[in-house]
mmCIF file of C-alpha atoms in Angstrom:
data_model
loop_
_atom_site.group_PDB
_atom_site.id
_atom_site.type_symbol
_atom_site.label_atom_id
_atom_site.label_comp_id
_atom_site.label_asym_id
_atom_site.label_seq_id
_atom_site.Cartn_x
_atom_site.Cartn_y
_atom_site.Cartn_z
ATOM 1 C CA UNK Y 152 -15.079 -1.997 -13.710
ATOM 2 C CA UNK Y 153 -11.595 -1.018 -14.902
ATOM 3 C CA UNK Y 154 -9.786 -1.166 -11.560
ATOM 4 C CA UNK Y 155 -7.447 -3.803 -10.182
ATOM 5 C CA UNK Y 156 -9.244 -7.056 -9.402
ATOM 6 C CA UNK Y 157 -8.211 -9.908 -7.142
ATOM 7 C CA UNK Y 158 -9.547 -13.397 -6.695
ATOM 8 C CA UNK Y 159 -10.534 -14.891 -4.360
ATOM 9 C CA UNK Y 160 -11.493 -12.167 -1.910
ATOM 10 C CA UNK Y 161 -11.299 -14.546 1.032
ATOM 11 C CA UNK Y 162 -9.498 -17.821 1.502
ATOM 12 C CA UNK Y 163 -9.547 -20.109 4.525
ATOM 13 C CA UNK Y 164 -7.122 -22.996 4.453
ATOM 14 C CA UNK Y 165 -5.535 -25.486 6.771
ATOM 15 C CA UNK Y 166 -1.904 -25.325 7.729
ATOM 16 C CA UNK Y 167 0.258 -27.152 5.225
ATOM 17 C CA UNK Y 168 -2.031 -26.614 2.242
ATOM 18 C CA UNK Y 169 -1.059 -24.677 -0.869
ATOM 19 C CA UNK Y 170 -2.992 -21.602 -1.970
ATOM 20 C CA UNK Y 171 -2.913 -19.483 -5.110
ATOM 21 C CA UNK Y 172 -4.178 -15.946 -5.571
ATOM 22 C CA UNK Y 173 -4.799 -14.098 -8.810
ATOM 23 C CA UNK Y 174 -4.483 -10.406 -9.644
ATOM 24 C CA UNK Y 175 -5.677 -8.647 -12.792
ATOM 25 C CA UNK Y 176 -4.153 -5.173 -13.093
ATOM 26 C CA UNK Y 177 -5.590 -2.117 -14.785
ATOM 27 C CA UNK Y 178 -5.341 -3.018 -18.461
ATOM 28 C CA UNK Y 179 -2.741 -0.496 -19.659
ATOM 29 C CA UNK Y 180 -0.514 -0.818 -16.572
ATOM 30 C CA UNK Y 181 2.815 -2.528 -17.121
ATOM 31 C CA UNK Y 182 3.890 -2.739 -13.486
ATOM 32 C CA UNK Y 183 2.301 -5.051 -10.943
ATOM 33 C CA UNK Y 184 3.092 -5.252 -7.233
ATOM 34 C CA UNK Y 185 2.270 -7.623 -4.404
ATOM 35 C CA UNK Y 186 2.111 -6.492 -0.786
ATOM 36 C CA UNK Y 187 1.098 -8.188 2.451
ATOM 37 C CA UNK Y 188 -0.665 -6.452 5.307
ATOM 38 C CA UNK Y 189 -1.236 -7.739 8.813
ATOM 39 C CA UNK Y 190 -3.521 -6.187 11.408
ATOM 40 C CA UNK Y 191 -2.327 -2.831 12.662
ATOM 41 C CA UNK Y 192 0.523 -2.580 10.177
ATOM 42 C CA UNK Y 193 1.023 -0.852 6.875
ATOM 43 C CA UNK Y 194 1.378 -2.953 3.724
ATOM 44 C CA UNK Y 195 4.771 -4.604 3.259
ATOM 45 C CA UNK Y 196 6.273 -5.050 -0.172
ATOM 46 C CA UNK Y 197 6.674 -8.611 -1.461
ATOM 47 C CA UNK Y 198 7.574 -8.401 -5.152
ATOM 48 C CA UNK Y 199 6.949 -6.567 -8.382
ATOM 49 C CA UNK Y 200 6.889 -7.165 -12.117
ATOM 50 C CA UNK Y 201 7.458 -4.940 -15.085
ATOM 51 C CA UNK Y 202 5.629 -6.669 -17.910
ATOM 52 C CA UNK Y 203 6.540 -10.343 -17.408
ATOM 53 C CA UNK Y 204 9.882 -9.720 -15.692
ATOM 54 C CA UNK Y 205 10.074 -10.041 -11.914
ATOM 55 C CA UNK Y 206 12.368 -7.148 -11.004
ATOM 56 C CA UNK Y 207 12.560 -7.321 -7.244
ATOM 57 C CA UNK Y 208 11.677 -9.691 -4.416
ATOM 58 C CA UNK Y 209 11.604 -8.812 -0.746
ATOM 59 C CA UNK Y 210 13.410 -10.897 1.816
ATOM 60 C CA UNK Y 211 9.919 -11.444 3.222
ATOM 61 C CA UNK Y 212 9.262 -13.670 0.209
ATOM 62 C CA UNK Y 213 10.514 -17.009 1.503
ATOM 63 C CA UNK Y 214 11.035 -19.989 -0.754
ATOM 64 C CA UNK Y 215 7.460 -21.058 -0.002
ATOM 65 C CA UNK Y 216 6.222 -18.056 -1.958
ATOM 66 C CA UNK Y 217 6.325 -17.779 -5.716
ATOM 67 C CA UNK Y 218 4.859 -15.205 -8.039
ATOM 68 C CA UNK Y 219 4.428 -15.224 -11.793
ATOM 69 C CA UNK Y 220 3.200 -12.930 -14.502
ATOM 70 C CA UNK Y 221 3.639 -15.118 -17.550
ATOM 71 C CA UNK Y 222 2.206 -12.904 -20.267
ATOM 72 C CA UNK Y 223 2.662 -9.536 -18.676
ATOM 73 C CA UNK Y 224 -1.017 -9.295 -17.843
ATOM 74 C CA UNK Y 225 -2.462 -11.079 -14.789
ATOM 75 C CA UNK Y 226 -0.277 -12.377 -11.982
ATOM 76 C CA UNK Y 227 -0.505 -15.249 -9.536
ATOM 77 C CA UNK Y 228 0.955 -15.542 -6.050
ATOM 78 C CA UNK Y 229 1.312 -19.043 -4.672
ATOM 79 C CA UNK Y 230 2.069 -19.970 -1.080
ATOM 80 C CA UNK Y 231 3.143 -23.533 -0.494
ATOM 81 C CA UNK Y 232 2.856 -25.377 2.823
ATOM 82 C CA UNK Y 233 0.982 -22.505 4.450
ATOM 83 C CA UNK Y 234 1.729 -21.557 8.050
ATOM 84 C CA UNK Y 235 -0.433 -19.683 10.544
ATOM 85 C CA UNK Y 236 1.923 -16.732 10.219
ATOM 86 C CA UNK Y 237 0.907 -16.401 6.575
ATOM 87 C CA UNK Y 238 -2.542 -15.187 7.659
ATOM 88 C CA UNK Y 239 -2.810 -11.668 6.283
ATOM 89 C CA UNK Y 240 -4.374 -9.501 3.598
ATOM 90 C CA UNK Y 241 -2.558 -9.936 0.292
ATOM 91 C CA UNK Y 242 -2.781 -6.804 -1.796
ATOM 92 C CA UNK Y 243 -2.051 -6.343 -5.464
ATOM 93 C CA UNK Y 244 -1.378 -2.949 -7.023
ATOM 94 C CA UNK Y 245 -0.584 -1.772 -10.524
ATOM 95 C CA UNK Y 246 0.943 1.303 -12.118
ATOM 96 C CA UNK Y 247 1.959 2.614 -15.537
ATOM 97 C CA UNK Y 248 5.315 3.739 -16.760
ATOM 98 C CA UNK Y 249 7.948 2.630 -14.297
ATOM 99 C CA UNK Y 250 8.919 6.112 -13.135
ATOM 100 C CA UNK Y 251 9.378 7.015 -9.491
ATOM 101 C CA UNK Y 252 6.321 9.225 -9.656
ATOM 102 C CA UNK Y 253 4.107 6.322 -10.708
ATOM 103 C CA UNK Y 254 0.948 6.053 -8.745
ATOM 104 C CA UNK Y 255 0.008 2.603 -7.559
ATOM 105 C CA UNK Y 256 -3.648 1.625 -7.449
ATOM 106 C CA UNK Y 257 -4.659 -1.197 -5.183
ATOM 107 C CA UNK Y 258 -7.080 -4.029 -5.689
ATOM 108 C CA UNK Y 259 -9.570 -5.119 -3.015
ATOM 109 C CA UNK Y 260 -7.155 -7.681 -1.567
ATOM 110 C CA UNK Y 261 -7.349 -11.362 -0.706
ATOM 111 C CA UNK Y 262 -7.747 -12.113 2.969
ATOM 112 C CA UNK Y 263 -6.025 -15.380 3.875
ATOM 113 C CA UNK Y 264 -6.772 -17.243 7.085
ATOM 114 C CA UNK Y 265 -4.624 -20.253 7.893
ATOM 115 C CA UNK Y 266 -6.135 -22.525 10.537
ATOM 116 C CA UNK L 210 14.919 3.177 12.416
ATOM 117 C CA UNK L 211 11.889 2.440 10.313
ATOM 118 C CA UNK L 212 11.752 3.775 6.781
ATOM 119 C CA UNK L 213 8.493 5.621 7.370
ATOM 120 C CA UNK L 214 7.105 6.640 10.738
ATOM 121 C CA UNK L 215 3.662 7.916 11.581
ATOM 122 C CA UNK L 216 1.989 8.757 14.833
ATOM 123 C CA UNK L 217 -0.193 5.715 15.298
ATOM 124 C CA UNK L 218 -2.855 7.745 17.072
ATOM 125 C CA UNK L 219 -5.696 7.303 17.349
ATOM 126 C CA UNK L 220 -6.557 10.867 16.421
ATOM 127 C CA UNK L 221 -10.027 12.085 17.271
ATOM 128 C CA UNK L 222 -11.487 15.383 16.015
ATOM 129 C CA UNK L 223 -14.982 16.860 15.947
ATOM 130 C CA UNK L 224 -16.883 17.261 12.705
ATOM 131 C CA UNK L 225 -15.846 20.428 10.895
ATOM 132 C CA UNK L 226 -12.399 20.600 12.488
ATOM 133 C CA UNK L 227 -9.008 20.315 10.798
ATOM 134 C CA UNK L 228 -7.287 16.954 11.142
ATOM 135 C CA UNK L 229 -3.503 16.976 10.893
ATOM 136 C CA UNK L 230 -1.606 13.795 10.094
ATOM 137 C CA UNK L 231 2.179 13.598 10.163
ATOM 138 C CA UNK L 232 4.843 11.365 8.656
ATOM 139 C CA UNK L 233 8.629 11.281 8.683
ATOM 140 C CA UNK L 234 10.908 9.225 6.468
ATOM 141 C CA UNK L 235 14.496 8.102 6.828
ATOM 142 C CA UNK L 236 15.890 8.057 3.257
ATOM 143 C CA UNK L 237 16.948 11.546 2.207
ATOM 144 C CA UNK L 238 16.909 10.398 -1.422
ATOM 145 C CA UNK L 239 13.182 9.650 -1.357
ATOM 146 C CA UNK L 240 11.413 11.122 -4.339
ATOM 147 C CA UNK L 241 7.697 10.450 -4.190
ATOM 148 C CA UNK L 242 5.237 10.648 -1.356
ATOM 149 C CA UNK L 243 1.688 9.395 -1.109
ATOM 150 C CA UNK L 244 -1.223 9.423 1.282
ATOM 151 C CA UNK L 245 -3.656 6.520 1.170
ATOM 152 C CA UNK L 246 -6.909 6.156 3.078
ATOM 153 C CA UNK L 247 -7.931 2.718 4.287
ATOM 154 C CA UNK L 248 -11.317 1.893 5.719
ATOM 155 C CA UNK L 249 -11.524 -1.071 8.050
ATOM 156 C CA UNK L 250 -11.362 -4.323 6.097
ATOM 157 C CA UNK L 251 -10.787 -2.548 2.779
ATOM 158 C CA UNK L 252 -7.740 -1.892 0.631
ATOM 159 C CA UNK L 253 -5.793 1.397 0.502
ATOM 160 C CA UNK L 254 -7.252 4.152 -1.655
ATOM 161 C CA UNK L 255 -5.021 6.941 -2.978
ATOM 162 C CA UNK L 256 -5.850 10.426 -1.690
ATOM 163 C CA UNK L 257 -2.851 12.564 -2.576
ATOM 164 C CA UNK L 258 0.578 12.380 -4.131
ATOM 165 C CA UNK L 259 3.311 15.011 -3.746
ATOM 166 C CA UNK L 260 6.759 15.174 -5.269
ATOM 167 C CA UNK L 261 8.210 18.636 -4.585
ATOM 168 C CA UNK L 262 8.574 20.849 -1.526
ATOM 169 C CA UNK L 263 5.582 22.907 -0.544
ATOM 170 C CA UNK L 264 1.857 22.436 -0.408
ATOM 171 C CA UNK L 265 -0.503 20.648 -2.738
ATOM 172 C CA UNK L 266 -4.223 21.108 -2.355
ATOM 173 C CA UNK L 267 -7.066 18.934 -3.603
ATOM 174 C CA UNK L 268 -10.481 19.833 -2.292
ATOM 175 C CA UNK L 269 -10.506 19.477 1.487
ATOM 176 C CA UNK L 270 -7.093 17.799 1.479
ATOM 177 C CA UNK L 271 -3.696 19.503 1.584
ATOM 178 C CA UNK L 272 -0.420 17.604 1.466
ATOM 179 C CA UNK L 273 2.731 19.341 2.668
ATOM 180 C CA UNK L 274 6.291 18.218 1.933
ATOM 181 C CA UNK L 275 9.525 19.409 3.511
ATOM 182 C CA UNK L 276 12.430 17.395 2.141
ATOM 183 C CA UNK L 277 15.015 19.179 4.303
ATOM 184 C CA UNK L 278 13.188 18.000 7.412
ATOM 185 C CA UNK L 279 12.176 14.700 5.800
ATOM 186 C CA UNK L 280 8.612 15.393 6.761
ATOM 187 C CA UNK L 281 5.296 15.061 4.980
ATOM 188 C CA UNK L 282 1.868 15.873 6.341
ATOM 189 C CA UNK L 283 -1.778 15.707 5.376
ATOM 190 C CA UNK L 284 -4.359 18.242 6.465
ATOM 191 C CA UNK L 285 -8.051 17.482 6.193
ATOM 192 C CA UNK L 286 -10.224 20.585 6.443
ATOM 193 C CA UNK L 287 -13.897 20.499 7.437
ATOM 194 C CA UNK L 288 -13.518 16.912 8.628
ATOM 195 C CA UNK L 289 -16.536 14.672 8.137
ATOM 196 C CA UNK L 290 -17.506 11.432 9.889
ATOM 197 C CA UNK L 291 -16.944 9.709 6.528
ATOM 198 C CA UNK L 292 -13.261 10.672 6.828
ATOM 199 C CA UNK L 293 -12.934 8.260 9.749
ATOM 200 C CA UNK L 294 -10.358 5.729 8.549
ATOM 201 C CA UNK L 295 -6.698 4.818 8.805
ATOM 202 C CA UNK L 296 -4.399 7.099 6.818
ATOM 203 C CA UNK L 297 -1.238 5.540 5.436
ATOM 204 C CA UNK L 298 1.840 7.507 4.452
ATOM 205 C CA UNK L 299 3.909 5.870 1.713
ATOM 206 C CA UNK L 300 7.252 6.738 0.170
ATOM 207 C CA UNK L 301 9.227 5.673 -2.883
ATOM 208 C CA UNK L 302 12.928 5.777 -2.104
ATOM 209 C CA UNK L 303 15.378 7.113 -4.634
ATOM 210 C CA UNK L 304 17.295 3.844 -4.870
ATOM 211 C CA UNK L 305 14.365 1.502 -5.281
ATOM 212 C CA UNK L 306 12.066 2.676 -8.016
ATOM 213 C CA UNK L 307 8.598 1.303 -7.655
ATOM 214 C CA UNK L 308 8.259 -0.264 -4.265
ATOM 215 C CA UNK L 309 6.302 1.680 -1.692
ATOM 216 C CA UNK L 310 7.432 1.885 1.906
ATOM 217 C CA UNK L 311 4.441 2.387 4.200
ATOM 218 C CA UNK L 312 4.088 3.697 7.710
ATOM 219 C CA UNK L 313 1.862 1.884 10.190
ATOM 220 C CA UNK L 314 -0.936 4.348 9.606
ATOM 221 C CA UNK L 315 -2.798 6.835 11.771
ATOM 222 C CA UNK L 316 -6.333 5.993 12.767
ATOM 223 C CA UNK L 317 -8.612 9.024 12.493
ATOM 224 C CA UNK L 318 -12.052 9.282 14.066
ATOM 225 C CA UNK L 319 -14.296 12.244 13.262
ATOM 226 C CA UNK L 320 -17.175 12.471 15.696
ATOM 227 C CA UNK L 321 -20.412 14.289 14.903
#
């Protein structure tokens, strides 16, 4: 399988706990994006990387959220001190080239439930 | 005003009919436009991309772009029950290369 992969696929946690998600992009893609999607809404942009550089962060990304892509390959998204409002599907996407016409391909997502 | 607006539907059509999905966007400098299909509980799957005014056809799908009206649409011909899903319109603005702005999606049901 050469698509975008995410792990875990589902995560249930208690409020206040920390969680970390991993995304492995398509191998030749240099751009990696994180989005969050809640029920009935379209995905909302969180952040993106070109290689290992984090180029943009949304205002949605509070200081409890941190993302890394240390070697320009896989990325991790960590949420500290989770809140019930963090319950959502966290989607990772990747693309190649950095042009405005780049097509982003999505992974299967990680569904987070905060109790 | 939201960046991308879609009729939330739901839209219901009989099998074999044409389904028409519409999307408007607010940033006149937007450059790239995408339609994604999302089945319940799954992640978005790319159907079509379009970058210049006019029509673009791919099998049963036709995307239409009118930059003057800031309007993009998706037509699905010979709709099948397997087309039942939520269709997301997404836009890359001219000033923010990379990030996609999504609409809320239109839920389509194709009944046999």
